[in-house]
Every structure is written in C-alpha cells, then in structure tokens.
Amino acid sequence: MPQSLETFVPQGQEPPYLQVRRRIAADIASGEIAVGTKLPSVRALAEQLGLANNTAARVYKELEATGVVETRGRNGTIVTRRGSSTPARVEAAAQKLAAEAATAGMPDDAVLALVRAALASQR
C-alpha cells in the first residue's frame, strides 16, 4: 500500500469514498504515488481504511473514470497517468462551500447565485 494511505483516516461529514478518492488522486498528481504503481486490492484498501468493500470499489471505479488508474482484472489496479490536482482542489472547495452553506441554512438557489457571480467576476 502506498505510504500516504497507510495512516489516512477518513473523517468529517463528507462521504468516506470522496475523501479517499481525493487523497489518492492528489497523491498521484503530486507524484507521491508513481505512474505504474499497483494499488492495493479493493479488499485490502477497505480493510486498511476501515471501509466497506463496496466503498473501496467505488473509489477505484471513479478514479478509473477519470483515467488516472486502470483496473486489469486479476492484475489489479494500476496508476496509468498523473492527473491534475486542480479538479480535486476545486471539488474540495465546492464541498467546503456546500458544507458552509448548509450550516448557514442557505437555500441552494442562493448558493448557486453566489457561485455564478463569482465565476462571472473571474472572466
């Protein structure tokens, strides 16, 4: 198992699969997990992180959908390219915004209007 995952503990309000997926994607993007690295099996990942097997499988499925890993049947899941950490950072910011908005009791429409205004100001 990559060193960075050995001590990772999902916590907080966001779903564990998102936290684990983001962590693996960020570690791949930074080069901490190198291209060609064989990731732990679904069962091993689930066991190590205290997740359900289905949760670990979802992590790999979503990483595969982004093209940073490839599942090769009995040969396991292999890192195929270094992704970009930018989408992961933007997604993390969006999750944080959603949590803050929920805590403040803001309606979805109001939050979306704020995001649209912020995007428009960047163009």
Short mmCIF file of the C-alpha atoms (twelve columns), coordinates in Angstrom:
data_MODEL
# 
_entry.id   MODEL 
# 
loop_
_atom_site.group_PDB 
_atom_site.id 
_atom_site.type_symbol 
_atom_site.label_atom_id 
_atom_site.label_alt_id 
_atom_site.label_comp_id 
_atom_site.label_asym_id 
_atom_site.label_seq_id 
_atom_site.Cartn_x 
_atom_site.Cartn_y 
_atom_site.Cartn_z 
_atom_site.pdbx_PDB_model_num 
ATOM 1   C CA . MET A 1   0.000   0.000   0.000   1 
ATOM 2   C CA . PRO A 2   1.345   3.460   -0.804  1 
ATOM 3   C CA . GLN A 3   2.825   5.063   2.311   1 
ATOM 4   C CA . SER A 4   0.425   8.007   2.140   1 
ATOM 5   C CA . LEU A 5   -2.598  5.732   2.557   1 
ATOM 6   C CA . GLU A 6   -1.234  3.730   5.475   1 
ATOM 7   C CA . THR A 7   -2.111  6.407   8.015   1 
ATOM 8   C CA . PHE A 8   -5.055  8.056   6.227   1 
ATOM 9   C CA . VAL A 9   -8.269  8.092   8.245   1 
ATOM 10  C CA . PRO A 10  -11.466 9.356   6.585   1 
ATOM 11  C CA . GLN A 11  -13.245 11.767  8.900   1 
ATOM 12  C CA . GLY A 12  -15.703 14.621  8.860   1 
ATOM 13  C CA . GLN A 13  -19.069 14.997  7.201   1 
ATOM 14  C CA . GLU A 14  -18.250 14.241  3.587   1 
ATOM 15  C CA . PRO A 15  -18.605 10.644  2.410   1 
ATOM 16  C CA . PRO A 16  -15.514 8.482   3.002   1 
ATOM 17  C CA . TYR A 17  -15.305 7.445   -0.666  1 
ATOM 18  C CA . LEU A 18  -14.882 11.124  -1.669  1 
ATOM 19  C CA . GLN A 19  -12.157 11.657  0.898   1 
ATOM 20  C CA . VAL A 20  -10.253 8.544   -0.145  1 
ATOM 21  C CA . ARG A 21  -10.680 9.236   -3.862  1 
ATOM 22  C CA . ARG A 22  -9.427  12.800  -3.435  1 
ATOM 23  C CA . ARG A 23  -6.472  11.648  -1.368  1 
ATOM 24  C CA . ILE A 24  -5.402  9.029   -3.914  1 
ATOM 25  C CA . ALA A 25  -5.914  11.454  -6.826  1 
ATOM 26  C CA . ALA A 26  -3.879  14.152  -5.062  1 
ATOM 27  C CA . ASP A 27  -1.094  11.681  -4.242  1 
ATOM 28  C CA . ILE A 28  -0.982  10.565  -7.875  1 
ATOM 29  C CA . ALA A 29  -0.966  14.166  -9.120  1 
ATOM 30  C CA . SER A 30  1.872   15.101  -6.763  1 
ATOM 31  C CA . GLY A 31  3.899   12.050  -7.758  1 
ATOM 32  C CA . GLU A 32  3.773   10.547  -4.267  1 
ATOM 33  C CA . ILE A 33  2.091   7.562   -5.908  1 
ATOM 34  C CA . ALA A 34  4.033   6.994   -9.127  1 
ATOM 35  C CA . VAL A 35  2.687   6.012   -12.532 1 
ATOM 36  C CA . GLY A 36  2.901   2.223   -12.781 1 
ATOM 37  C CA . THR A 37  2.258   1.667   -9.078  1 
ATOM 38  C CA . LYS A 38  -0.079  -1.205  -8.319  1 
ATOM 39  C CA . LEU A 39  -2.679  -0.051  -5.818  1 
ATOM 40  C CA . PRO A 40  -3.954  -2.348  -3.063  1 
ATOM 41  C CA . SER A 41  -6.812  -4.685  -3.909  1 
ATOM 42  C CA . VAL A 42  -10.312 -3.454  -3.148  1 
ATOM 43  C CA . ARG A 43  -10.448 -5.779  -0.161  1 
ATOM 44  C CA . ALA A 44  -7.036  -4.663  1.157   1 
ATOM 45  C CA . LEU A 45  -7.885  -0.971  0.745   1 
ATOM 46  C CA . ALA A 46  -11.215 -1.456  2.510   1 
ATOM 47  C CA . GLU A 47  -9.607  -3.371  5.348   1 
ATOM 48  C CA . GLN A 48  -6.733  -0.910  5.803   1 
ATOM 49  C CA . LEU A 49  -9.006  2.148   5.891   1 
ATOM 50  C CA . GLY A 50  -11.958 0.587   7.698   1 
ATOM 51  C CA . LEU A 51  -14.276 0.920   4.701   1 
ATOM 52  C CA . ALA A 52  -16.863 -1.389  3.207   1 
ATOM 53  C CA . ASN A 53  -15.635 -3.295  0.140   1 
ATOM 54  C CA . ASN A 54  -18.267 -1.522  -1.983  1 
ATOM 55  C CA . THR A 55  -16.930 1.857   -0.851  1 
ATOM 56  C CA . ALA A 56  -13.361 0.950   -1.830  1 
ATOM 57  C CA . ALA A 57  -14.618 -0.405  -5.164  1 
ATOM 58  C CA . ARG A 58  -16.417 2.889   -5.802  1 
ATOM 59  C CA . VAL A 59  -13.189 4.814   -5.160  1 
ATOM 60  C CA . TYR A 60  -11.362 2.788   -7.808  1 
ATOM 61  C CA . LYS A 61  -14.270 2.946   -10.248 1 
ATOM 62  C CA . GLU A 62  -14.399 6.750   -10.028 1 
ATOM 63  C CA . LEU A 63  -10.612 7.050   -10.330 1 
ATOM 64  C CA . GLU A 64  -10.763 4.815   -13.389 1 
ATOM 65  C CA . ALA A 65  -13.476 7.031   -14.902 1 
ATOM 66  C CA . THR A 66  -11.080 9.990   -14.670 1 
ATOM 67  C CA . GLY A 67  -8.355  7.992   -16.394 1 
ATOM 68  C CA . VAL A 68  -5.717  8.060   -13.665 1 
ATOM 69  C CA . VAL A 69  -5.940  4.340   -12.907 1 
ATOM 70  C CA . GLU A 70  -6.781  1.232   -14.865 1 
ATOM 71  C CA . THR A 71  -8.203  -1.968  -13.429 1 
ATOM 72  C CA . ARG A 72  -6.649  -5.001  -15.062 1 
ATOM 73  C CA . GLY A 73  -8.713  -7.832  -13.639 1 
ATOM 74  C CA . ARG A 74  -6.556  -10.212 -11.604 1 
ATOM 75  C CA . ASN A 75  -3.534  -7.983  -12.182 1 
ATOM 76  C CA . GLY A 76  -5.076  -5.287  -10.006 1 
ATOM 77  C CA . THR A 77  -5.484  -1.544  -10.280 1 
ATOM 78  C CA . ILE A 78  -2.521  0.323   -11.746 1 
ATOM 79  C CA . VAL A 79  -1.778  4.061   -11.821 1 
ATOM 80  C CA . THR A 80  -1.716  4.953   -15.528 1 
ATOM 81  C CA . ARG A 81  -1.114  8.695   -15.533 1 
ATOM 82  C CA . ARG A 82  -0.582  11.624  -13.228 1 
ATOM 83  C CA . GLY A 83  -3.837  13.504  -13.033 1 
ATOM 84  C CA . SER A 84  -4.161  17.153  -12.279 1 
ATOM 85  C CA . SER A 85  -4.728  18.207  -8.704  1 
ATOM 86  C CA . THR A 86  -6.658  21.266  -9.893  1 
ATOM 87  C CA . PRO A 87  -10.026 19.479  -10.335 1 
ATOM 88  C CA . ALA A 88  -9.538  17.818  -6.952  1 
ATOM 89  C CA . ARG A 89  -8.845  21.196  -5.322  1 
ATOM 90  C CA . VAL A 90  -11.884 22.769  -6.979  1 
ATOM 91  C CA . GLU A 91  -14.055 19.840  -5.905  1 
ATOM 92  C CA . ALA A 92  -12.737 20.148  -2.342  1 
ATOM 93  C CA . ALA A 93  -13.545 23.866  -2.364  1 
ATOM 94  C CA . ALA A 94  -17.050 23.118  -3.663  1 
ATOM 95  C CA . GLN A 95  -17.584 20.544  -0.901  1 
ATOM 96  C CA . LYS A 96  -16.418 23.054  1.697   1 
ATOM 97  C CA . LEU A 97  -18.732 25.723  0.264   1 
ATOM 98  C CA . ALA A 98  -21.670 23.302  0.322   1 
ATOM 99  C CA . ALA A 99  -20.971 22.404  3.951   1 
ATOM 100 C CA . GLU A 100 -20.683 26.074  4.962   1 
ATOM 101 C CA . ALA A 101 -23.895 26.933  3.116   1 
ATOM 102 C CA . ALA A 102 -25.744 24.050  4.757   1 
ATOM 103 C CA . THR A 103 -24.507 25.129  8.184   1 
ATOM 104 C CA . ALA A 104 -25.678 28.686  7.476   1 
ATOM 105 C CA . GLY A 105 -29.046 27.403  6.258   1 
ATOM 106 C CA . MET A 106 -28.694 28.997  2.829   1 
ATOM 107 C CA . PRO A 107 -31.030 27.717  0.109   1 
ATOM 108 C CA . ASP A 108 -29.405 26.034  -2.900  1 
ATOM 109 C CA . ASP A 109 -30.567 28.780  -5.268  1 
ATOM 110 C CA . ALA A 110 -28.832 31.466  -3.204  1 
ATOM 111 C CA . VAL A 111 -25.586 29.487  -3.085  1 
ATOM 112 C CA . LEU A 112 -25.688 28.845  -6.829  1 
ATOM 113 C CA . ALA A 113 -26.282 32.555  -7.467  1 
ATOM 114 C CA . LEU A 114 -23.188 33.386  -5.407  1 
ATOM 115 C CA . VAL A 115 -21.105 30.845  -7.318  1 
ATOM 116 C CA . ARG A 116 -22.333 32.144  -10.683 1 
ATOM 117 C CA . ALA A 117 -21.477 35.708  -9.665  1 
ATOM 118 C CA . ALA A 118 -18.014 34.636  -8.517  1 
ATOM 119 C CA . LEU A 119 -17.408 32.779  -11.791 1 
ATOM 120 C CA . ALA A 120 -18.598 35.769  -13.821 1 
ATOM 121 C CA . SER A 121 -16.205 38.069  -11.963 1 
ATOM 122 C CA . GLN A 122 -13.273 35.815  -12.946 1 
ATOM 123 C CA . ARG A 123 -13.959 36.053  -16.678 1 
# 
